mmCIF file of C-alpha atoms in Angstrom:
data_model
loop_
_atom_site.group_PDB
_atom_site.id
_atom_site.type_symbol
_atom_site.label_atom_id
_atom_site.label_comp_id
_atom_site.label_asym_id
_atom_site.label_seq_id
_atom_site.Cartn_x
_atom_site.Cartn_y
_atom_site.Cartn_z
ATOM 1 C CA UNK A 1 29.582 -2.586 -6.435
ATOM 2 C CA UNK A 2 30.782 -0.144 -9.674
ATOM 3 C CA UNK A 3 29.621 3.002 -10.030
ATOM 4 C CA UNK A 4 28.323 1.889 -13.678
ATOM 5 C CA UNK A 5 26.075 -0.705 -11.451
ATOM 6 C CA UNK A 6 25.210 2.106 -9.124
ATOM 7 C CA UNK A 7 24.252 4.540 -11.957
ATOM 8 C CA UNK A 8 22.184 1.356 -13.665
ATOM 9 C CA UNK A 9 20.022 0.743 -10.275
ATOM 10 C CA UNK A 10 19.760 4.519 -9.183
ATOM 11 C CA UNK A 11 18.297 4.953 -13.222
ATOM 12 C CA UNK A 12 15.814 1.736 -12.343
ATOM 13 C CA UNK A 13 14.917 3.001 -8.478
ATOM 14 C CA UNK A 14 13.667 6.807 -10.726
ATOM 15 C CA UNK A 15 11.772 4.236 -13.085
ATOM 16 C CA UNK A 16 10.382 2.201 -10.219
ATOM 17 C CA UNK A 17 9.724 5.451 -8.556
ATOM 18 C CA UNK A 18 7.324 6.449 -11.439
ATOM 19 C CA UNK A 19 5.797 3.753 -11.730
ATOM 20 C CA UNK A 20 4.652 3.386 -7.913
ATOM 21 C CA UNK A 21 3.788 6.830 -7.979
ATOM 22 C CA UNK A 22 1.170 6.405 -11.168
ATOM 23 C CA UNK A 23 -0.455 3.227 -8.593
ATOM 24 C CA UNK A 24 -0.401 6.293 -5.837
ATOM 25 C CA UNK A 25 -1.708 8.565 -7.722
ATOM 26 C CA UNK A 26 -4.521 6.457 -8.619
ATOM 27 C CA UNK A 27 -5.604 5.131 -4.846
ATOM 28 C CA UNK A 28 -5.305 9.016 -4.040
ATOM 29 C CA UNK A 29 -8.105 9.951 -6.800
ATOM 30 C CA UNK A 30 -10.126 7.262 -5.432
ATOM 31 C CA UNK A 31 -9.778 7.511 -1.593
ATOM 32 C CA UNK A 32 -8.642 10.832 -0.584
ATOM 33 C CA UNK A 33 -10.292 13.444 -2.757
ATOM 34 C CA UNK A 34 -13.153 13.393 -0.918
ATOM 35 C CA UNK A 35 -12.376 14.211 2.700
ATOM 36 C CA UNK A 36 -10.083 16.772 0.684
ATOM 37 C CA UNK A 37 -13.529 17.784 -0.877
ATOM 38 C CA UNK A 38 -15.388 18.093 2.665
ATOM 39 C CA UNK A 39 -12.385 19.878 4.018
ATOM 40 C CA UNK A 40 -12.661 22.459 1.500
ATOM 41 C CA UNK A 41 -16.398 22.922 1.981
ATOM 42 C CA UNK A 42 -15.905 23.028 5.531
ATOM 43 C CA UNK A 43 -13.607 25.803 5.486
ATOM 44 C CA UNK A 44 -15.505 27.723 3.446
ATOM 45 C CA UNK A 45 -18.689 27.653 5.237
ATOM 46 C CA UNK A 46 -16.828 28.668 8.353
ATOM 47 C CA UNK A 47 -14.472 31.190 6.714
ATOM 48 C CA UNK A 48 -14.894 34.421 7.411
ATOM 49 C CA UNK A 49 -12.957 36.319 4.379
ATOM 50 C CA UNK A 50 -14.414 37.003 1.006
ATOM 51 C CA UNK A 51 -13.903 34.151 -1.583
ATOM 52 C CA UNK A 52 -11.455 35.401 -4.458
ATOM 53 C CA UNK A 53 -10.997 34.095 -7.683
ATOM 54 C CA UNK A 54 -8.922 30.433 -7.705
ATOM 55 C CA UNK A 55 -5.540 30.600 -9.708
ATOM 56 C CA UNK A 56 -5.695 26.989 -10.423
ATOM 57 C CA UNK A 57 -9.082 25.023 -10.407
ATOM 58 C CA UNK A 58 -10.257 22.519 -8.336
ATOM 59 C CA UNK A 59 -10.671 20.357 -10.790
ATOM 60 C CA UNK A 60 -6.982 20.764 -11.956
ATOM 61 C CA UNK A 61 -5.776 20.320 -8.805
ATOM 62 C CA UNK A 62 -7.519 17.054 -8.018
ATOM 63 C CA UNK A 63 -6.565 15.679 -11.442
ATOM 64 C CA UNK A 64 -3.027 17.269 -12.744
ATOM 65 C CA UNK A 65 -1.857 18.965 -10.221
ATOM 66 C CA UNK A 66 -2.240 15.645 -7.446
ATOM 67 C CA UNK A 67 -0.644 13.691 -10.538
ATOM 68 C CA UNK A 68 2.228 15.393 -10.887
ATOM 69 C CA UNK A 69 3.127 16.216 -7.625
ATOM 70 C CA UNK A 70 2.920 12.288 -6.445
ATOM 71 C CA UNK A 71 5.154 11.471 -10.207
ATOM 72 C CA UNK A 72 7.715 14.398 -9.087
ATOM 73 C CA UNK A 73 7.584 12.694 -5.108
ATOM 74 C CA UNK A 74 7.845 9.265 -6.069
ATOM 75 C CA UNK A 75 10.835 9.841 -8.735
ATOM 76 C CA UNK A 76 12.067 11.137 -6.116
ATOM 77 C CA UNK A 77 12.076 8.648 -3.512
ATOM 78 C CA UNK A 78 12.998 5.918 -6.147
ATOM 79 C CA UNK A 79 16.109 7.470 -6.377
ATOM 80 C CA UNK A 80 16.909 7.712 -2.523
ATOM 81 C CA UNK A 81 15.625 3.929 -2.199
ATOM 82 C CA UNK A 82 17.962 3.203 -4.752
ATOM 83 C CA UNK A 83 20.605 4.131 -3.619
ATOM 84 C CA UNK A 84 19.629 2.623 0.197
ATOM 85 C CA UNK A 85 19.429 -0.540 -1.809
ATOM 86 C CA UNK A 86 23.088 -0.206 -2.897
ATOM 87 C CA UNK A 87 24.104 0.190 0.779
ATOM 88 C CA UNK A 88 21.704 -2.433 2.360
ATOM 89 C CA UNK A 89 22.742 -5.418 -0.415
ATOM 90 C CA UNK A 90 24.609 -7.798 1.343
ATOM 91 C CA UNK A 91 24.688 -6.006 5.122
ATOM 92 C CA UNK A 92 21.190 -6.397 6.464
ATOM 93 C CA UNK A 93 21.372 -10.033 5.452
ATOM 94 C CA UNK A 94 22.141 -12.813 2.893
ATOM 95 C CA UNK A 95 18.946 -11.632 0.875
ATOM 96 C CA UNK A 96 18.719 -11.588 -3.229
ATOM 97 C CA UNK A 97 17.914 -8.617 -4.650
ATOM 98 C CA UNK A 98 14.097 -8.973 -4.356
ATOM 99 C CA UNK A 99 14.188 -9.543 -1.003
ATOM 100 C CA UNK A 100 16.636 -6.996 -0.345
ATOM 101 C CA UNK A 101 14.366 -4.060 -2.415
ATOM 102 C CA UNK A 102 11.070 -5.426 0.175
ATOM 103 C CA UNK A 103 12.868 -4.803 2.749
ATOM 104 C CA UNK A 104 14.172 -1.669 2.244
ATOM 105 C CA UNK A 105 10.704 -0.880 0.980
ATOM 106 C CA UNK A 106 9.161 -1.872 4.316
ATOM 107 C CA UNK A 107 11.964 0.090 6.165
ATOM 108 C CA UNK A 108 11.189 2.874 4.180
ATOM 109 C CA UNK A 109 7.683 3.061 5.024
ATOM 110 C CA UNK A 110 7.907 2.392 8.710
ATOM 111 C CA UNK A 111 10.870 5.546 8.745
ATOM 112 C CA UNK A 112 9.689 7.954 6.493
ATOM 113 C CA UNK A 113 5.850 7.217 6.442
ATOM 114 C CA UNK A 114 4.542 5.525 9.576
ATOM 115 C CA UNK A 115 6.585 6.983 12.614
ATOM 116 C CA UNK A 116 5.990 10.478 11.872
ATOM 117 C CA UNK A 117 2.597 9.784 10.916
ATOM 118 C CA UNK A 118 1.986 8.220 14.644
ATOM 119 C CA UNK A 119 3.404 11.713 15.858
ATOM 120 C CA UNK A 120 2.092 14.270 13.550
ATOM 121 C CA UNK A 121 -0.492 12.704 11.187
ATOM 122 C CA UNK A 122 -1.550 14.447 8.043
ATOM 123 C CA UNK A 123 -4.060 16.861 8.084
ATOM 124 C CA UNK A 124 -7.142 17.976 5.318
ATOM 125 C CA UNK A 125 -7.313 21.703 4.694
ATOM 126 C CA UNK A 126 -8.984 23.501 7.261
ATOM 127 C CA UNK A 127 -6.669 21.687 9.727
ATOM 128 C CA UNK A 128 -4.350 23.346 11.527
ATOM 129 C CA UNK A 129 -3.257 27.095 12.253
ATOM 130 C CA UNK A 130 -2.111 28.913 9.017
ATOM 131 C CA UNK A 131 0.285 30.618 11.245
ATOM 132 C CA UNK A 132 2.061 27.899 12.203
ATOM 133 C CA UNK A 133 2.162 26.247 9.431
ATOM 134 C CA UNK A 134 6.101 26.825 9.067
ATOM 135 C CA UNK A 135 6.851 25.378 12.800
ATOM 136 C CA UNK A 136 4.659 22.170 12.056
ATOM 137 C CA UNK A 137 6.529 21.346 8.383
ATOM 138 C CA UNK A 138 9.481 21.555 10.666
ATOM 139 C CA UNK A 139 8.968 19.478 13.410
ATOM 140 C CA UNK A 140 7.258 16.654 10.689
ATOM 141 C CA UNK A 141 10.655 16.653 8.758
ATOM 142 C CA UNK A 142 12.488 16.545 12.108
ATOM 143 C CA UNK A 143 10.214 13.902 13.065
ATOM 144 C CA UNK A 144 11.277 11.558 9.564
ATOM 145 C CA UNK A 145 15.264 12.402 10.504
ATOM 146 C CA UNK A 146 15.259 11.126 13.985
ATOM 147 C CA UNK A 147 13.361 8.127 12.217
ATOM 148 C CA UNK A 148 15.663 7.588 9.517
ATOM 149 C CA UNK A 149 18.693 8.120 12.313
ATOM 150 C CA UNK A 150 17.231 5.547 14.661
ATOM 151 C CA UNK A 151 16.641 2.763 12.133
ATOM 152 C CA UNK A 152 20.420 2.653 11.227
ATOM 153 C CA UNK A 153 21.768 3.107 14.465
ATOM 154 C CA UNK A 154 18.775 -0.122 15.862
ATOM 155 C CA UNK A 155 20.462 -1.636 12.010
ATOM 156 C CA UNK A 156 24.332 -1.493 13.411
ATOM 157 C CA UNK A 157 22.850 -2.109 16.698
ATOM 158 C CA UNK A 158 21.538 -5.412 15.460
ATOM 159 C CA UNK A 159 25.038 -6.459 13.239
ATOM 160 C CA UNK A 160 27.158 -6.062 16.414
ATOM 161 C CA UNK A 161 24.755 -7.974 18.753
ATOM 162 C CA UNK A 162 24.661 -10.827 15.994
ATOM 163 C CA UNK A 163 27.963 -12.722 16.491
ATOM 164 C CA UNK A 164 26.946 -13.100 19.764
ATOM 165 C CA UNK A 165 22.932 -13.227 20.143
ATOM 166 C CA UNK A 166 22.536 -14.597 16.886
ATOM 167 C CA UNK A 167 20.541 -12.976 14.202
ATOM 168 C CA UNK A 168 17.090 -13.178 15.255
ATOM 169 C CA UNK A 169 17.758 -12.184 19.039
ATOM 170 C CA UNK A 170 19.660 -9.299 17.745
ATOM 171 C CA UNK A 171 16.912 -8.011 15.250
ATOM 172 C CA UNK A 172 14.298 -8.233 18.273
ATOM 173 C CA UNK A 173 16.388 -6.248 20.470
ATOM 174 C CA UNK A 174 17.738 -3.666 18.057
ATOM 175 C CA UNK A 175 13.893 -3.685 17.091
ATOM 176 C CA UNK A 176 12.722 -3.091 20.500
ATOM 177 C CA UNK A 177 15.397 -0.366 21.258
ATOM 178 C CA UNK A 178 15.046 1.446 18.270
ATOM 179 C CA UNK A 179 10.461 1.394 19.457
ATOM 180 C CA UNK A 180 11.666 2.483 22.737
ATOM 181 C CA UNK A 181 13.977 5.572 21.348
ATOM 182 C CA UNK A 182 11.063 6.449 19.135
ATOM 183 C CA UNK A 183 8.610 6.981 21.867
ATOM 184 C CA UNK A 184 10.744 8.786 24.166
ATOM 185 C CA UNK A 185 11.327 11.456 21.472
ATOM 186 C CA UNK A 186 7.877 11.785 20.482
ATOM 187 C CA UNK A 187 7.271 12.170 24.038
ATOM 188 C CA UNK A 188 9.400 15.183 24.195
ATOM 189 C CA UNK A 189 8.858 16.702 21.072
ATOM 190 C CA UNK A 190 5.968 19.529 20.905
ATOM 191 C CA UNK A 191 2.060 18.413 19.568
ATOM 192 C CA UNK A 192 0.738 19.630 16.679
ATOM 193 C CA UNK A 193 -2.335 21.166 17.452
ATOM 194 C CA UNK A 194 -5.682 20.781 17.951
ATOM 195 C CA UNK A 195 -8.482 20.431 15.537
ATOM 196 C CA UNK A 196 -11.173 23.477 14.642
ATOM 197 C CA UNK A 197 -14.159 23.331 16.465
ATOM 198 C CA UNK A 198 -16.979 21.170 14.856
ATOM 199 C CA UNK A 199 -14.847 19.992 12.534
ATOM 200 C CA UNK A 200 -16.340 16.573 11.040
ATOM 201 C CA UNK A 201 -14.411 13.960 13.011
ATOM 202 C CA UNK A 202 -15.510 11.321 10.376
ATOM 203 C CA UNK A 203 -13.629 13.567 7.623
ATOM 204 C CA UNK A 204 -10.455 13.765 9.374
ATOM 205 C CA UNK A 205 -10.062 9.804 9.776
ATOM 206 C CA UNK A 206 -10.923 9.203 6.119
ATOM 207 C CA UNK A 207 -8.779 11.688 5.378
ATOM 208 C CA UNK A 208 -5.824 10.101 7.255
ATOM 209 C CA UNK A 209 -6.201 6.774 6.588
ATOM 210 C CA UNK A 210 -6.357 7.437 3.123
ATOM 211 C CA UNK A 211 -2.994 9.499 3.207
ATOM 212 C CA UNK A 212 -1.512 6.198 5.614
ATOM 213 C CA UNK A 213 -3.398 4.116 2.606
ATOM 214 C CA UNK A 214 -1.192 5.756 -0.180
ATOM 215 C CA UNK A 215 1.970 5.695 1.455
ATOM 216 C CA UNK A 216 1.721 2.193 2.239
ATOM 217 C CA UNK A 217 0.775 1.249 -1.066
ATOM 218 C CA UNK A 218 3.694 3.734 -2.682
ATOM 219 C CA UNK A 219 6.371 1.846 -0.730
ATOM 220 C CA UNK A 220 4.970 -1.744 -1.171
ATOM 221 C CA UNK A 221 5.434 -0.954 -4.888
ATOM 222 C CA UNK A 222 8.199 0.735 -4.792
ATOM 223 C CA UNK A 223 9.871 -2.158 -3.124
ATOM 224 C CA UNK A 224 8.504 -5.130 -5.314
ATOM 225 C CA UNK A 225 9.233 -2.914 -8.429
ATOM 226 C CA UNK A 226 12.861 -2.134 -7.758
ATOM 227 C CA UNK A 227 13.624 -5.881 -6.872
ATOM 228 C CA UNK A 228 12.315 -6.836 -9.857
ATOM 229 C CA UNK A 229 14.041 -4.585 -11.917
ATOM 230 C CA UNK A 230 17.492 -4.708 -9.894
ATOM 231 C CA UNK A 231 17.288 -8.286 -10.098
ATOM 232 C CA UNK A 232 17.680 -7.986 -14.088
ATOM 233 C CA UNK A 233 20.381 -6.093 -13.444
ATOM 234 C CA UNK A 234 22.648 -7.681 -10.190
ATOM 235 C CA UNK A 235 21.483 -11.440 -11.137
ATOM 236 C CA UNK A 236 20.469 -11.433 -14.387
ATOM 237 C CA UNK A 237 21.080 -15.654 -14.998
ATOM 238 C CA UNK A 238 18.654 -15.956 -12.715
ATOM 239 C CA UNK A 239 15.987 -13.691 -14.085
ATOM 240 C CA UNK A 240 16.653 -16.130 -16.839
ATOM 241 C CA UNK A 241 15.851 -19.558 -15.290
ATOM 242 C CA UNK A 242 12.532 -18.174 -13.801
ATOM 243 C CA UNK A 243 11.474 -15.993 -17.339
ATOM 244 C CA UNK A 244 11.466 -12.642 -16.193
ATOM 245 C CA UNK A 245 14.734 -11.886 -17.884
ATOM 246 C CA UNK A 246 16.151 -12.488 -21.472
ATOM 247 C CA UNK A 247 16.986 -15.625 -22.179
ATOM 248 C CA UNK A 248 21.036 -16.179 -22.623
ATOM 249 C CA UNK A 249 22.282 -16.136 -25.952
ATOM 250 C CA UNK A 250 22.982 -19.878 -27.239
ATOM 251 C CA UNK A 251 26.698 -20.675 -27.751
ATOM 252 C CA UNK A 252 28.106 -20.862 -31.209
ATOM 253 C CA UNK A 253 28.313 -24.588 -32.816
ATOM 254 C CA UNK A 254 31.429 -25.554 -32.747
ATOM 255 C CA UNK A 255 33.132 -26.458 -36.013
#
């Protein structure tokens, strides 16, 4: 693959990044800001400092400020899937584009969003010591590198157990050795913390699922869009044939 084809996809993955992040952003104004709400209020009513003046409203940061921090994200994370797309093409499988993109999508999600969720799951204001806030941003990020790290090693675990276990029995084992990895290390690496006392368990779940909700959504997406669009790009006679490309240009009559 060329590094003009490279450049073309990792310009599509930013594109598809947007995109799935405007669909985020919406499912996050709908679902989330309302445990986000109850956190707040929770906090306050058990805080024991004086209120000061807010340098950015509420009603900015549920709006503009959630907006553009999912855009910035999701840019982002279209340009990293991108470029996983470039490397996975052709390796994980004999797979078109499309399928290619939903996989990496799914792989995506189950690395960066679900494993570490399972281990440290996200938290509403009001959760968590402000102290050590710093130790649990580390361990979360720690928690998606081991991820990401164990998916490719279960990946070339699975492409040199294929030759001689054949595909499927390969994927199942690199699968089940790259579950059994996971757990170990989340066995051994610290917990997060507990939850404040008489905090509203209800709030906490909504407020979860609706974070699992938007990352799930994000990568499906994310995935579907950049097939699409790569597919344009890496096969585009076939976008053709089924309409979602341009149509070739006719030959010239011969005289």
């Amino acid at each position: 693959m060329n590094s003009a084809i490279v450049r073309g996809l990792l310009v599509r993955g930013m594109l598809a990044g947007v995109l799935a992040g405007l669909l985020a952003f919406g499912l996050a104004y709908l679902i989330g800001e309302s445990p986000v709400d109850a956190a707040i209020a929770f906090e306050s009513a058990h805080s024991h400092e004086e209120g000061g003046e807010e340098l950015v409203s509420r009603a900015m940061q549920s709006t503009a400020g959630l907006a553009t921090a999912v855009l910035v994200y999701g840019t982002a994370l279209g340009g990293i899937t991108a470029l996983a797309f470039c490397f996975a093409l052709g390796r994980i499988g004999r797979f078109g584009a499309r399928a290619t993109a939903a996989l990496v999508g799914l792989g995506g999600f189950v690395t960066v969003a679900l494993v570490p969720f399972l281990k440290y799951p996200a938290n509403p204001p009001a959760v968590g010591d402000p102290a050590t806030l710093n130790q649990r941003t580390a361990l979360f990020f720690l928690m998606i590198v081991l991820s990401v790290l164990l998916a490719v090693g279960a990946m070339l675990l699975g492409r040199a157990l294929a030759p001689r276990w054949g595909s499927w029995n390969a994927s199942i084992a690199a699968g089940a050795a790259f579950a059994a990895v996971v757990a170990i290390a989340m066995a051994f690496l610290p917990a997060a913390g507990g939850l404040p006392q008489g905090f509203p368990a209800d709030v906490l779940w909504e407020f979860r699922l609706a974070s699992l909700g938007v990352q799930a959504l994000l990568w499906a997406s994310l995935g579907l869009i950049l097939g699409f669009l790569a597919e344009r790009v890496l096969e585009p006679r076939a976008a053709a044939a089924t309409g979602t490309g341009p149509a070739p240009q006719a030959s010239a009559p011969a005289h």
